Short mmCIF file of C-alpha atoms in Angstrom, two decimals:
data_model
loop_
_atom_site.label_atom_id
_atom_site.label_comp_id
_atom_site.label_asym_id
_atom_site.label_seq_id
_atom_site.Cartn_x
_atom_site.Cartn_y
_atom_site.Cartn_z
CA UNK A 212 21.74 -65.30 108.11
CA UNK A 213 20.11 -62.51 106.26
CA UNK A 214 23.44 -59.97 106.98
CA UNK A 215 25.60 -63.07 105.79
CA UNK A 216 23.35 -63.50 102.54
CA UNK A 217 23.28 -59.68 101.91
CA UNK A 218 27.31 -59.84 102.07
CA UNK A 219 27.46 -63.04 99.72
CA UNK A 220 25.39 -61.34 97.32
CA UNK A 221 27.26 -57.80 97.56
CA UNK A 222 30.33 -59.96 97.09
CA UNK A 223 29.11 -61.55 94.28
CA UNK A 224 28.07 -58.24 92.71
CA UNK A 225 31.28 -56.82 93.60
CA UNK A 226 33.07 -59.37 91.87
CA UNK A 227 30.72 -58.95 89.10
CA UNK A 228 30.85 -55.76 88.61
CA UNK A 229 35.22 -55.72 88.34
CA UNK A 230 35.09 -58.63 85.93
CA UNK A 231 32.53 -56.14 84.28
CA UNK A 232 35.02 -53.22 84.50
CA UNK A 233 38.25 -55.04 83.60
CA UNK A 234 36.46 -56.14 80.48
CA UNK A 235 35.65 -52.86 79.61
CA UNK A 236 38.70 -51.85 80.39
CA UNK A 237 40.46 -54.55 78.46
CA UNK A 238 38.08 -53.79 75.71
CA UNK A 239 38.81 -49.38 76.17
CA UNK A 240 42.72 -50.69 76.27
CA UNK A 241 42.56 -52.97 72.33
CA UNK A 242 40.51 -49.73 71.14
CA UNK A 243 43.21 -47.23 72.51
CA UNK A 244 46.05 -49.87 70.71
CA UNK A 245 43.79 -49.67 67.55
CA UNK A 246 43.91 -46.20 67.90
CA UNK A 247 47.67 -46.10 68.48
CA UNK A 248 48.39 -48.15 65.65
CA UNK A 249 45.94 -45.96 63.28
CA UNK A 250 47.73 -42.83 64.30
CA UNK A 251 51.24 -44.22 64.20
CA UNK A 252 50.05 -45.20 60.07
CA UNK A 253 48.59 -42.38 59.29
CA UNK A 254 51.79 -40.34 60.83
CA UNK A 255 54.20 -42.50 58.71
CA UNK A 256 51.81 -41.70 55.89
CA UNK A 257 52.04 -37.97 56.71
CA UNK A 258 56.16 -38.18 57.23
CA UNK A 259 56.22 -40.19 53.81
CA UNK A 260 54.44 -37.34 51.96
CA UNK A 261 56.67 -34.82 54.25
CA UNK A 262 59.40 -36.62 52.50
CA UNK A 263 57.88 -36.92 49.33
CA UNK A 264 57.14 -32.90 49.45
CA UNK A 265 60.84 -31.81 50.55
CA UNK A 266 61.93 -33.63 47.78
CA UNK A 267 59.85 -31.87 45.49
CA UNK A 268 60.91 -28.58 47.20
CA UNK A 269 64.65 -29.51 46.80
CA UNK A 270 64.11 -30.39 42.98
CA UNK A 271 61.94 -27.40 42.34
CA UNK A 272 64.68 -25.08 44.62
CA UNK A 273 67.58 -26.73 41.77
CA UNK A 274 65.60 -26.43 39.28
CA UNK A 275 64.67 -22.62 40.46
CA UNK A 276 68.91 -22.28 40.59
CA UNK A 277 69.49 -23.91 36.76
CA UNK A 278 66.23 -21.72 35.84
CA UNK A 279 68.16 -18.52 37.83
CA UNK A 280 71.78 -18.73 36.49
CA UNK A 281 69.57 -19.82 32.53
CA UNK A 282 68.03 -16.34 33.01
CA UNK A 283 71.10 -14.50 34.15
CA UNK A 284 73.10 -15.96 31.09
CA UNK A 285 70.50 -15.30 29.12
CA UNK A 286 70.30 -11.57 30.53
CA UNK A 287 73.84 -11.42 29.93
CA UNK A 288 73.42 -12.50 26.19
CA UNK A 289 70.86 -10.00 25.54
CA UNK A 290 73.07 -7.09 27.41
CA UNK A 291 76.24 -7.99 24.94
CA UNK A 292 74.08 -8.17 21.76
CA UNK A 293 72.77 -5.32 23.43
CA UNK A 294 76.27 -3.27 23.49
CA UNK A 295 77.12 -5.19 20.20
CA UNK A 296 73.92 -3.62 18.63
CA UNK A 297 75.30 -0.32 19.86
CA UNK A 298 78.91 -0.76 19.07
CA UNK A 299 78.03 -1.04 15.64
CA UNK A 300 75.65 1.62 15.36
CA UNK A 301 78.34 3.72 16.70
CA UNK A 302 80.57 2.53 13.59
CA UNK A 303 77.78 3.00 11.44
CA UNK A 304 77.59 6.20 12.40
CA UNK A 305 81.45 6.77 12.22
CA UNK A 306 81.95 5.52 8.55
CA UNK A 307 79.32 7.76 7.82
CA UNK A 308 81.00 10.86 9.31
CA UNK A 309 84.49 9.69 7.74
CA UNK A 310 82.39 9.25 4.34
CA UNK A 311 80.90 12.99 4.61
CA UNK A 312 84.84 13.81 5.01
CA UNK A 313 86.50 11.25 2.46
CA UNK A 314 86.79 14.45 0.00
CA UNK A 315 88.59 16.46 2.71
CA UNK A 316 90.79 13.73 3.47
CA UNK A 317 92.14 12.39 0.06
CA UNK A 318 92.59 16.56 -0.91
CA UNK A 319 94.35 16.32 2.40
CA UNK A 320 96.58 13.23 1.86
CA UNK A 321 97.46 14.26 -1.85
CA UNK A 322 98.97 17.50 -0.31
CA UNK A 323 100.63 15.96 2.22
CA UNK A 324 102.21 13.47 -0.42
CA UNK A 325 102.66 16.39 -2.50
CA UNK A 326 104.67 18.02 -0.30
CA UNK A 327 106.71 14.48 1.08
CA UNK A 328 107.81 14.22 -2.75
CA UNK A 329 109.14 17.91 -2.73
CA UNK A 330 111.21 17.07 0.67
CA UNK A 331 112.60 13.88 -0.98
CA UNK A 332 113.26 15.60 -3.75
CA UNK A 333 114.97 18.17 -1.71
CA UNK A 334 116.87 15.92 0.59
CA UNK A 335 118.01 13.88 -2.72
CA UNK A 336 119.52 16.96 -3.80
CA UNK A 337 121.53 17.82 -0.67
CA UNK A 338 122.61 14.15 -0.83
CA UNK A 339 123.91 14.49 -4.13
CA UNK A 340 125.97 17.44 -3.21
CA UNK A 341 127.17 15.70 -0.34
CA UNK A 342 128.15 12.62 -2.72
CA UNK A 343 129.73 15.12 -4.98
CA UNK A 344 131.88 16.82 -2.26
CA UNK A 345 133.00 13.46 -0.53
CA UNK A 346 133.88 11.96 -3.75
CA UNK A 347 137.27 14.14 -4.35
CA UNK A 348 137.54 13.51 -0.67
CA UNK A 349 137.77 9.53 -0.72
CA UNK A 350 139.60 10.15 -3.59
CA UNK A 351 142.77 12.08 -2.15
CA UNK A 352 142.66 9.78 1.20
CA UNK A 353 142.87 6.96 -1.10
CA UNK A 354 146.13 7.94 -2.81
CA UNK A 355 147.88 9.29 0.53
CA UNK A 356 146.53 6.15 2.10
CA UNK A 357 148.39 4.28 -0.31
CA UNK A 358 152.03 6.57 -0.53
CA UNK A 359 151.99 6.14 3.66
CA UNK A 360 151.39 2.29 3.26
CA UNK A 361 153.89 1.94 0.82
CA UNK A 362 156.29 4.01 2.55
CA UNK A 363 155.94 2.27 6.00
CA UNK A 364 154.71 5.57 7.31
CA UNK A 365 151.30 3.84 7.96
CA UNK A 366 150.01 0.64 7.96
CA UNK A 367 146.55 0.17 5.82
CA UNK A 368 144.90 -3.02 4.92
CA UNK A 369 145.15 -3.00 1.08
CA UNK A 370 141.56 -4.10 1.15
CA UNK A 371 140.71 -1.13 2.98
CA UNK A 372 142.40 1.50 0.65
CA UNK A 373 140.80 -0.14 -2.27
CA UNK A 374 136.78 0.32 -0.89
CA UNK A 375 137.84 3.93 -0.04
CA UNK A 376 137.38 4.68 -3.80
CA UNK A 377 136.31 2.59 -7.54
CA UNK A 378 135.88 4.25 -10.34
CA UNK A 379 133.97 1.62 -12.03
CA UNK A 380 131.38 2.24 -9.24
CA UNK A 381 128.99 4.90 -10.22
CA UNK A 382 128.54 7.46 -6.82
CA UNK A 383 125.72 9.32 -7.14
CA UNK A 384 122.25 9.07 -6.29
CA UNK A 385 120.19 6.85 -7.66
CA UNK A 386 117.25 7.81 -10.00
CA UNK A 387 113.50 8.64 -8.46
CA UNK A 388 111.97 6.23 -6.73
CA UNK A 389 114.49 4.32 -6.50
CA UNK A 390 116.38 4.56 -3.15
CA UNK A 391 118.95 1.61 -2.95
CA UNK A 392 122.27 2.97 -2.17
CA UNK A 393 123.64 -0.45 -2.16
CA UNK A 394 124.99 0.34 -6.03
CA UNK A 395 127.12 2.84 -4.65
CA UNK A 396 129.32 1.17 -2.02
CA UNK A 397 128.77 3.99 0.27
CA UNK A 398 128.25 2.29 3.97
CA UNK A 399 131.14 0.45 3.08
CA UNK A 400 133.29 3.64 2.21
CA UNK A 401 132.36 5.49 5.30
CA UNK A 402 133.52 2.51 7.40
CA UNK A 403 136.50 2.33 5.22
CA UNK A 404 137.25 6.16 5.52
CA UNK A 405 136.58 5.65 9.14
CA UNK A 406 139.81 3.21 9.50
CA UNK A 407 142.21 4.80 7.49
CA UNK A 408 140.83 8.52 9.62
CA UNK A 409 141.67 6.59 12.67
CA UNK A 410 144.84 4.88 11.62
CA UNK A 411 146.05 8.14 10.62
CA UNK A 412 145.17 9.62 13.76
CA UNK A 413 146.62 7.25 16.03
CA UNK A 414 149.58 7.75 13.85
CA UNK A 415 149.97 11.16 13.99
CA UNK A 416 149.60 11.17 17.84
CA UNK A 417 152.62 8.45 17.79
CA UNK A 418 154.99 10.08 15.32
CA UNK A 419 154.08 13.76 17.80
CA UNK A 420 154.84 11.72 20.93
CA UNK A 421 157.88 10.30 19.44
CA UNK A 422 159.39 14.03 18.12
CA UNK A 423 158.66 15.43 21.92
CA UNK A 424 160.69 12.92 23.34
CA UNK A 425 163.20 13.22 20.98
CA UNK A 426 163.06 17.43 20.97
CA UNK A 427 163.27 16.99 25.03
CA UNK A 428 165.30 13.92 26.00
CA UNK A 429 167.66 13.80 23.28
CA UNK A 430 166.86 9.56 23.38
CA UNK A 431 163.52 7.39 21.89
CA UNK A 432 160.93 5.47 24.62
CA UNK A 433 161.95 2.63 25.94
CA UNK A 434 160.47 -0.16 24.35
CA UNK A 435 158.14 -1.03 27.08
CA UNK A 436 157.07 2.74 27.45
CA UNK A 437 156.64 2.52 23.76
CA UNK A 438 154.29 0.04 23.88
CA UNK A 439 151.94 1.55 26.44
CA UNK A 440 152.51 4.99 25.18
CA UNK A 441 150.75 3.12 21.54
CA UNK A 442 147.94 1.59 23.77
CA UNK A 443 147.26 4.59 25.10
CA UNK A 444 146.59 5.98 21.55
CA UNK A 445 144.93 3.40 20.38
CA UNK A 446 142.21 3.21 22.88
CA UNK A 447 141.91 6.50 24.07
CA UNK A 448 138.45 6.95 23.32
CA UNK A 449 138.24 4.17 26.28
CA UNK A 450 140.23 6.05 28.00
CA UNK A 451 137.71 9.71 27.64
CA UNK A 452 134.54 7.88 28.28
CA UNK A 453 135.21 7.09 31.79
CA UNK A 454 134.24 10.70 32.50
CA UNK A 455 130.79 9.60 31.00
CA UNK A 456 130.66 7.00 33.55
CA UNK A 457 129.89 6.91 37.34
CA UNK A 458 132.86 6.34 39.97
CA UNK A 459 135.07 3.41 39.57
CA UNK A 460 135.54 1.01 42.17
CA UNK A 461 139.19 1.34 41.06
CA UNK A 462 139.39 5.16 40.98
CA UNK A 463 142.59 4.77 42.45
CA UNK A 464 144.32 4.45 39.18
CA UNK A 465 142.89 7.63 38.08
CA UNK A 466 144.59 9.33 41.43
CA UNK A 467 147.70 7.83 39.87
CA UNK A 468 147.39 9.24 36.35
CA UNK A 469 146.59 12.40 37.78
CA UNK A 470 149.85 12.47 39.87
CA UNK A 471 151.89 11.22 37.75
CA UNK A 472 151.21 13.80 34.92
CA UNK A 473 151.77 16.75 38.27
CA UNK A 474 147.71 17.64 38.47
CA UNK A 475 147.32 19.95 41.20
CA UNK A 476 146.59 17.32 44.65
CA UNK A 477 143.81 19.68 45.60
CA UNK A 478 141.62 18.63 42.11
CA UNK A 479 142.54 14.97 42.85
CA UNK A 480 139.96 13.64 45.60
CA UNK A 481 136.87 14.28 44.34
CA UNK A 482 135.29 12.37 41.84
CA UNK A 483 133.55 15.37 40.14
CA UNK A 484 137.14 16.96 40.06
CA UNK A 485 138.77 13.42 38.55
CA UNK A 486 136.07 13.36 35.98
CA UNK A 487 136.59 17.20 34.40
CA UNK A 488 140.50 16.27 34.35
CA UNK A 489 139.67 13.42 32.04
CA UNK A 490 139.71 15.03 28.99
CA UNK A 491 141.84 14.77 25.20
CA UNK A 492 144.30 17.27 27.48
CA UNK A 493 144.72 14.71 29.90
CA UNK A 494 145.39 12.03 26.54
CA UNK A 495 147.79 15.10 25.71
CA UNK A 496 149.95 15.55 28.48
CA UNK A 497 150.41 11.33 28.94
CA UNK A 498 151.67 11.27 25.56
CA UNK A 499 154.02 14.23 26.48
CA UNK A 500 154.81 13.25 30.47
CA UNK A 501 158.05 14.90 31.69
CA UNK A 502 160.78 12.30 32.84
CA UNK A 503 164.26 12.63 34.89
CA UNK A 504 163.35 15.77 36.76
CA UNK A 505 163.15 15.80 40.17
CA UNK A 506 159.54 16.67 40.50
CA UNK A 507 159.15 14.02 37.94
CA UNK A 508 160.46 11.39 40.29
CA UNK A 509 158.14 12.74 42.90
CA UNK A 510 155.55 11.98 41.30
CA UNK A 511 155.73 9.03 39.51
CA UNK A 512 156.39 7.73 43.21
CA UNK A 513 153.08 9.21 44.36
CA UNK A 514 151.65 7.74 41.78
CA UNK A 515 153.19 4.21 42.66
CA UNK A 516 151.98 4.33 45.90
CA UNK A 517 148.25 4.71 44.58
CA UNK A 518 148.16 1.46 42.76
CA UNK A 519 150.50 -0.66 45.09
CA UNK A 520 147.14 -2.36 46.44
CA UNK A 521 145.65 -3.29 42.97
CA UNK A 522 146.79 -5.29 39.66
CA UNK A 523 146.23 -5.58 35.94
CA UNK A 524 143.63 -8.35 36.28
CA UNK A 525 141.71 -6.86 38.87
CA UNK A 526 141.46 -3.10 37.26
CA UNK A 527 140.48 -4.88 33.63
CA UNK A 528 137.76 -6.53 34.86
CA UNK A 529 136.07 -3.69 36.08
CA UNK A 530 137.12 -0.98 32.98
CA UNK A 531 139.52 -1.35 29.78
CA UNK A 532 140.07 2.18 29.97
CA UNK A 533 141.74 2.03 33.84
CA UNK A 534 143.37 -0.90 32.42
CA UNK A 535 145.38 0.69 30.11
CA UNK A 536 145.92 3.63 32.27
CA UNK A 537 147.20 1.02 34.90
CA UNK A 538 149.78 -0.26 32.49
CA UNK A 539 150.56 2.79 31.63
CA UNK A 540 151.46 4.30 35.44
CA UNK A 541 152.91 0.71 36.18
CA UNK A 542 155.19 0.47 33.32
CA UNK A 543 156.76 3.86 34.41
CA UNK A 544 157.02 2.62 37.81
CA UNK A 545 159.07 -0.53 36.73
CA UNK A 546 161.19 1.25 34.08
CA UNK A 547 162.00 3.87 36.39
CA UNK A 548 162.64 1.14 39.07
CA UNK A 549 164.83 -0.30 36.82
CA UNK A 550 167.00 2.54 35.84
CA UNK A 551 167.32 2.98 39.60
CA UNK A 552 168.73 -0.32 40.23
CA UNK A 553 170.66 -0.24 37.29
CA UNK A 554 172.39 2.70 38.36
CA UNK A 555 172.82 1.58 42.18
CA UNK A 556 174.94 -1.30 40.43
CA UNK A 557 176.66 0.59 38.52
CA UNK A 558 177.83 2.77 41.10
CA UNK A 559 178.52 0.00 43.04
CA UNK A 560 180.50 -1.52 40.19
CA UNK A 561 182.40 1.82 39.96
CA UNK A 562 183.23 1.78 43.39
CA UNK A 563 184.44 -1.68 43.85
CA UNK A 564 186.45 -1.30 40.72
CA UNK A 565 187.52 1.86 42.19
CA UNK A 566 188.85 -0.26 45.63
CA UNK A 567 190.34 -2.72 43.41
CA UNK A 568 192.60 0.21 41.52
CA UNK A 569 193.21 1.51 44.76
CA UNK A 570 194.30 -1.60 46.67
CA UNK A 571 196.43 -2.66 43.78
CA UNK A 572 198.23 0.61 43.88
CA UNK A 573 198.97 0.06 47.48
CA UNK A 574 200.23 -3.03 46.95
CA UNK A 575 202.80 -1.75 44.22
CA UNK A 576 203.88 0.61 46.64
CA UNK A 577 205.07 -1.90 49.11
#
């Protein structure tokens, strides 16, 4: 009975002392959650002001970059005003040197004026003598210009005979400082004496052509050589400046010319050789081209056979000048062609009437 009571009792204890011990521990576990929950408020407090001081840092870091790029601009500023400040000492210092010199310089620029009036003076002078020798010179082209015109030898605008000279017009130079040549018509003479020059010119070159022909043929152009032969003249400037050029694409037609006038084959093929032959002697010896002969014949057909791939149109477009050189070498052709035919019918109208005669005769006979 005593063992069982001692067991009851250390039961009872035992029991006891666990209620005892889960209370405390109950009680250990609320202080722990107390604890929790203090720590877990004062971290959010903490993480708040964490917050609270990167935002802070983030508008003390933009204002730091407005602050930066303020300073920079403002460094800038102060570097500009800075050169400014210099740039104008520097022309400070300048118009102070050019000052200590202003003497120098206006003794300077009174000479140099001095000495532009003496070479105006001079060149006003020479003008005047010019003026004075071109006058008698407008003067006699003026009254030939006008016999020619009214002899059909030449034909001259009237309007441009009559600004060749005026008397009314008063040609010499005009007084110091005046320098308006407008009073004396002279652009307007030069351009006029530069017509009636070239007129004359093409002229003569015609009227030449025309008394070789006649000295070596006996007969005048054909009309339709005539009219080439006159374009030939007339734009034969065109015509020289082709040697100025580079290489046509149409160089051809320059072979041709160059054949057809007998220029040696072997200064035919290059280019550099084409462009010395084209020269006034080439103008020359187009104007006076030797016709009928047999070597004459030869080469015109040579010279047929360079442009037989080409046309007018084609040779225009590129050059005027190798267009009027290609009428020229094709009008040959065709009025050579021509005569040719002309003459194979004729022979052929020779012989038939021939065979006519001849079978009429027979027929007598019988």
């Amino acid at each position: 009975p005593l063992l069982s009571l001692c067991q009851n009792i250390m039961k009872s204890l035992l029991e006891d002392k666990s209620i005892v011990i889960e209370r405390r521990a109950e009680e250990e576990a609320e202080k722990q959650v107390g604890k929790m929950a203090e720590m877990e408020r004062k971290l959010a407090a903490v993480e708040e002001k964490l917050a609270a001081s990167e935002k802070e840092n983030q508008m003390l870091s933009n204002n730091l970059g407005t602050y930066k790029s303020k300073y920079l601009e403002s460094a800038d500023k102060v570097h500009k005003l800075q050169k400014q400040l210099e740039h104008a000492a520097e022309l400070v210092r300048l118009r102070e040197d050019r000052i200590v010199g202003i003497d120098a310089e206006i003794g300077n620029i009174t000479l140099e004026s001095n000495e532009r009036q003496q070479e105006a003076d001079h060149l006003r002078k020479h003008l005047g003598g010019v003026l004075d020798a071109i006058g008698p010179t407008l003067q006699w082209l003026q009254s030939g210009a006008a016999v020619a015109s009214s002899m059909e030898a030449m034909t001259v605008p009237k309007k441009v005979v009559e600004e060749l000279w005026d008397e009314k017009t008063k040609f010499q130079v005009p007084e110091s400082p005046s320098v308006d040549m407008h009073p004396t018509k002279l652009f307007d003479r030069i351009q006029a004496l530069h017509q009636v020059s070239q007129l004359m010119t093409d002229q003569l070159l015609t009227h030449s052509s025309d008394a070789w022909v006649l000295s070596e043929a006996g007969k005048p152009l054909e009309r339709q050589l005539v009219a080439v032969r006159d374009h030939i003249v007339t734009h034969r400037m065109e015509v020289l400046q082709l040697a100025s050029g580079p290489e046509p694409k149409n160089v051809c037609v320059l072979r041709a010319v160059l054949k057809l006038i007998g220029h040696p084959p072997k200064k035919s093929h290059r280019w550099t050789d084409i462009r010395r032959a084209i020269s006034p002697q080439l103008v020359k010896s187009l104007l006076q081209i030797e016709r009928g002969s047999e070597k004459a014949v030869t080469n015109l057909k040579e010279a047929a056979g360079e442009i037989e791939n080409v046309n007018l149109k084609t040779v225009k477009e590129e050059s005027g000048g190798l267009g009027v050189l290609y009428a020229f070498v094709h009008a040959h052709v065709a009025v050579h062609e021509a005569k040719v035919e002309a003459a194979a019918k004729a022979a052929a109208d020779k012989a038939a009437a021939a065979a006519a005669a001849k079978a009429a005769a027979a027929e007598e006979d019988q």
